[in-house]
Structure formats: structure tokens, C-alpha cells
């Protein structure tokens, strides 16, 4: 019968000694022994761990510094924003009080005062309603409704809240 030759491309191994000289754990001609190689491998692994730790610590320090920088910018932005808001409120308050004083002086002479810009327009008035009793007519412009004005009406939701809060009251003059 003989050997099967199904795979003739199988590599063959040359016969003969595996190396030119045998090593039994002793050093020959400056070559490291197996124990030396194992010790060197362990030392290199420890160095690699230490280097990895140093690199990670340096990255953490950079990220903390970046975080501190970003938080500092946010803090400065918030301080600036609130300072501008305070200044704007002070300017609005000052202009409102100056409008109030000039309107009061001119309003006393003319009988009416136009302190603020209107924030709503009356589209219709139901007959017999408190609005009609108060003298509201279609086309009237509303500049103040209770404590609601053009600066705080919040898309007229504050008007609805004021109405709900004052339902059942006898007079609109108390608003």
C-alpha cells in the first residue's frame, strides 16, 4: 500500500540537530539564559505598567486643567450675564420712573397718561359682561391689567392668572 499522498504541499522538516549548540540553562558565548529572559520580561512589564500609570496621571492632570479652564469661562460668562441683566433692569427701572414722572405731570394736564406700550388688543366684548360694564370696546389697547404689563405678560398667561385670582370680585378697579 504505501503512504497516502493527498497533500503533497505539506512542508517537510529537515533532519539534523535543532541548533548548532545545546543549551541547558547555562550561558554560552554571551547569550542570555532562559531565567535571564524571564527576569528581563518581568522588568519590562513593570516598566510598562509604571509608564502607563505616569501617562494616565499626566492625562488626568491635563483634563482637570481643561475642566478648570472651562468652568472658569462659564463662571465669567455667568457673572457677565447677570451684571448685564442687573444693568438692564436698572436702566428699565430708571426709564420707567422717568416716564412715570413725566407722564404724571403731562397726564394731570391732559387727563390721561400713556405710561407703557400696549401688550394686547381687545378683539371683541361680550354684551353684558364685566368688560363691557368697565367700558372696554373692540379695538381698545391694553397697556396694564392688574400687575401685568408689557414686560411680564408671558404671552398673556399672566392675564389669565390675574383673572382667575380675582374671579367673583365686585369691582375691576381693585385690580
Tab-separated table of C-alpha atoms in Angstrom:
chain	number	residue	atom	x	y	z
A	1	UNK	CA	0.000	0.000	0.000
A	2	UNK	CA	2.271	2.843	0.912
A	3	UNK	CA	1.807	6.320	2.342
A	4	UNK	CA	-1.136	8.409	1.158
A	5	UNK	CA	-0.019	11.401	-0.908
A	6	UNK	CA	-3.193	13.539	-0.567
A	7	UNK	CA	-1.348	16.704	0.403
A	8	UNK	CA	1.931	16.909	-1.396
A	9	UNK	CA	2.407	20.538	-0.408
A	10	UNK	CA	2.947	19.727	3.257
A	11	UNK	CA	6.196	21.339	4.403
A	12	UNK	CA	8.882	18.964	5.355
A	13	UNK	CA	11.254	19.248	8.300
A	14	UNK	CA	14.908	18.872	7.675
A	15	UNK	CA	16.569	16.248	9.720
A	16	UNK	CA	19.500	17.074	11.922
A	17	UNK	CA	20.230	18.893	15.171
A	18	UNK	CA	17.812	21.644	16.227
A	19	UNK	CA	20.604	24.086	16.857
A	20	UNK	CA	24.286	24.235	16.425
A	21	UNK	CA	24.936	24.020	20.155
A	22	UNK	CA	22.857	22.732	23.011
A	23	UNK	CA	21.869	24.934	25.959
A	24	UNK	CA	20.904	23.545	29.313
A	25	UNK	CA	20.319	26.852	31.128
A	26	UNK	CA	23.934	27.934	31.244
A	27	UNK	CA	25.263	30.977	29.458
A	28	UNK	CA	27.321	30.349	26.385
A	29	UNK	CA	29.085	32.952	24.310
A	30	UNK	CA	27.156	35.978	25.717
A	31	UNK	CA	23.647	34.575	25.134
A	32	UNK	CA	21.088	35.115	27.957
A	33	UNK	CA	19.708	32.096	29.699
A	34	UNK	CA	16.000	31.322	29.967
A	35	UNK	CA	15.928	32.664	33.556
A	36	UNK	CA	17.605	35.890	32.379
A	37	UNK	CA	14.966	36.295	29.672
A	38	UNK	CA	12.118	35.684	32.139
A	39	UNK	CA	13.586	38.231	34.577
A	40	UNK	CA	14.032	40.769	31.749
A	41	UNK	CA	10.438	40.222	30.634
A	42	UNK	CA	9.156	40.840	34.188
A	43	UNK	CA	11.292	44.001	34.481
A	44	UNK	CA	9.991	45.349	31.158
A	45	UNK	CA	6.390	44.614	32.150
A	46	UNK	CA	6.876	46.568	35.391
A	47	UNK	CA	8.394	49.485	33.453
A	48	UNK	CA	5.476	49.391	31.044
A	49	UNK	CA	2.991	49.495	33.946
A	50	UNK	CA	4.839	52.432	35.523
A	51	UNK	CA	4.929	54.262	32.194
A	52	UNK	CA	1.214	53.608	31.701
A	53	UNK	CA	0.447	54.969	35.172
A	54	UNK	CA	2.572	58.088	34.515
A	55	UNK	CA	0.873	58.666	31.166
A	56	UNK	CA	-2.586	58.240	32.674
A	57	UNK	CA	-1.766	60.631	35.534
A	58	UNK	CA	-0.468	63.240	33.090
A	59	UNK	CA	-3.651	62.899	31.014
A	60	UNK	CA	-5.829	63.272	34.127
A	61	UNK	CA	-3.926	66.424	35.085
A	62	UNK	CA	-4.448	67.870	31.581
A	63	UNK	CA	-8.168	67.032	31.712
A	64	UNK	CA	-8.516	68.630	35.151
A	65	UNK	CA	-6.792	71.757	33.884
A	66	UNK	CA	-9.098	71.804	30.845
A	67	UNK	CA	-12.102	71.349	33.153
A	68	UNK	CA	-10.932	74.184	35.402
A	69	UNK	CA	-10.459	76.417	32.371
A	70	UNK	CA	-13.917	75.650	31.025
A	71	UNK	CA	-15.534	76.154	34.428
A	72	UNK	CA	-13.693	79.469	34.781
A	73	UNK	CA	-15.032	80.620	31.396
A	74	UNK	CA	-18.563	79.547	32.361
A	75	UNK	CA	-18.286	81.377	35.674
A	76	UNK	CA	-17.023	84.543	33.970
A	77	UNK	CA	-19.862	84.285	31.438
A	78	UNK	CA	-22.454	83.891	34.188
A	79	UNK	CA	-21.065	86.878	36.099
A	80	UNK	CA	-21.120	88.943	32.913
A	81	UNK	CA	-24.650	87.829	32.043
A	82	UNK	CA	-26.030	88.663	35.476
A	83	UNK	CA	-24.218	92.000	35.542
A	84	UNK	CA	-25.786	92.889	32.193
A	85	UNK	CA	-29.198	91.767	33.465
A	86	UNK	CA	-28.817	93.951	36.567
A	87	UNK	CA	-27.754	96.916	34.443
A	88	UNK	CA	-30.657	96.390	32.047
A	89	UNK	CA	-33.104	96.156	34.958
A	90	UNK	CA	-31.669	99.347	36.436
A	91	UNK	CA	-31.974	101.121	33.081
A	92	UNK	CA	-35.560	99.912	32.623
A	93	UNK	CA	-36.425	100.959	36.170
A	94	UNK	CA	-34.884	104.367	35.651
A	95	UNK	CA	-36.644	104.886	32.317
A	96	UNK	CA	-39.936	103.657	33.794
A	97	UNK	CA	-39.667	106.042	36.740
A	98	UNK	CA	-38.740	108.930	34.424
A	99	UNK	CA	-41.707	108.050	32.159
A	100	UNK	CA	-43.896	107.884	35.239
A	101	UNK	CA	-42.815	111.316	36.445
A	102	UNK	CA	-43.155	112.948	33.007
A	103	UNK	CA	-46.448	111.153	32.292
A	104	UNK	CA	-47.872	112.126	35.650
A	105	UNK	CA	-47.055	115.753	35.025
A	106	UNK	CA	-48.447	115.720	31.472
A	107	UNK	CA	-51.271	113.333	32.409
A	108	UNK	CA	-52.560	115.681	35.037
A	109	UNK	CA	-52.912	118.364	32.390
A	110	UNK	CA	-54.400	116.139	29.679
A	111	UNK	CA	-56.434	113.855	31.948
A	112	UNK	CA	-54.864	110.593	30.721
A	113	UNK	CA	-51.443	109.056	30.945
A	114	UNK	CA	-49.758	106.777	28.403
A	115	UNK	CA	-47.095	105.156	30.582
A	116	UNK	CA	-46.464	101.921	28.767
A	117	UNK	CA	-46.736	100.330	25.368
A	118	UNK	CA	-49.850	98.206	24.920
A	119	UNK	CA	-49.353	94.429	25.021
A	120	UNK	CA	-52.851	93.325	23.948
A	121	UNK	CA	-55.734	94.481	21.772
A	122	UNK	CA	-59.386	93.769	22.521
A	123	UNK	CA	-60.914	91.841	19.607
A	124	UNK	CA	-64.469	91.653	20.908
A	125	UNK	CA	-66.513	92.357	24.026
A	126	UNK	CA	-69.458	90.188	25.091
A	127	UNK	CA	-72.624	92.198	25.745
A	128	UNK	CA	-73.470	92.409	29.434
A	129	UNK	CA	-70.026	91.194	30.512
A	130	UNK	CA	-67.912	92.836	33.216
A	131	UNK	CA	-65.583	94.006	30.429
A	132	UNK	CA	-68.436	95.913	28.783
A	133	UNK	CA	-69.523	97.278	32.182
A	134	UNK	CA	-65.980	98.538	32.672
A	135	UNK	CA	-66.133	100.365	29.349
A	136	UNK	CA	-63.957	98.121	27.161
A	137	UNK	CA	-64.709	98.235	23.453
A	138	UNK	CA	-63.404	96.219	20.486
A	139	UNK	CA	-60.125	97.722	19.276
A	140	UNK	CA	-59.085	99.045	22.698
A	141	UNK	CA	-55.415	98.525	23.528
A	142	UNK	CA	-54.420	97.225	26.958
A	143	UNK	CA	-51.200	98.506	28.495
A	144	UNK	CA	-51.801	97.321	32.063
A	145	UNK	CA	-54.061	94.675	33.602
A	146	UNK	CA	-53.680	94.484	37.370
A	147	UNK	CA	-49.968	93.926	37.921
A	148	UNK	CA	-49.473	92.620	34.354
A	149	UNK	CA	-47.838	94.897	31.790
A	150	UNK	CA	-45.895	94.660	28.534
A	151	UNK	CA	-42.766	93.431	30.336
A	152	UNK	CA	-44.263	90.456	32.212
A	153	UNK	CA	-47.418	89.253	30.432
A	154	UNK	CA	-45.719	86.000	29.261
A	155	UNK	CA	-47.865	85.544	26.134
A	156	UNK	CA	-50.938	86.691	28.082
A	157	UNK	CA	-50.788	83.781	30.540
A	158	UNK	CA	-50.332	86.261	33.405
A	159	UNK	CA	-53.578	87.980	32.353
A	160	UNK	CA	-55.410	84.664	32.668
A	161	UNK	CA	-53.837	84.061	36.097
A	162	UNK	CA	-54.919	87.534	37.257
A	163	UNK	CA	-58.478	86.904	36.054
A	164	UNK	CA	-58.639	83.524	37.821
A	165	UNK	CA	-57.202	85.000	41.006
A	166	UNK	CA	-59.811	87.796	41.027
A	167	UNK	CA	-62.942	85.897	39.982
A	168	UNK	CA	-66.004	86.876	41.985
A	169	UNK	CA	-64.703	90.312	42.962
A	170	UNK	CA	-67.247	93.086	42.621
A	171	UNK	CA	-65.022	95.715	41.014
A	172	UNK	CA	-62.312	95.783	38.370
A	173	UNK	CA	-60.974	98.955	39.939
A	174	UNK	CA	-59.343	96.802	42.635
A	175	UNK	CA	-57.134	95.101	40.041
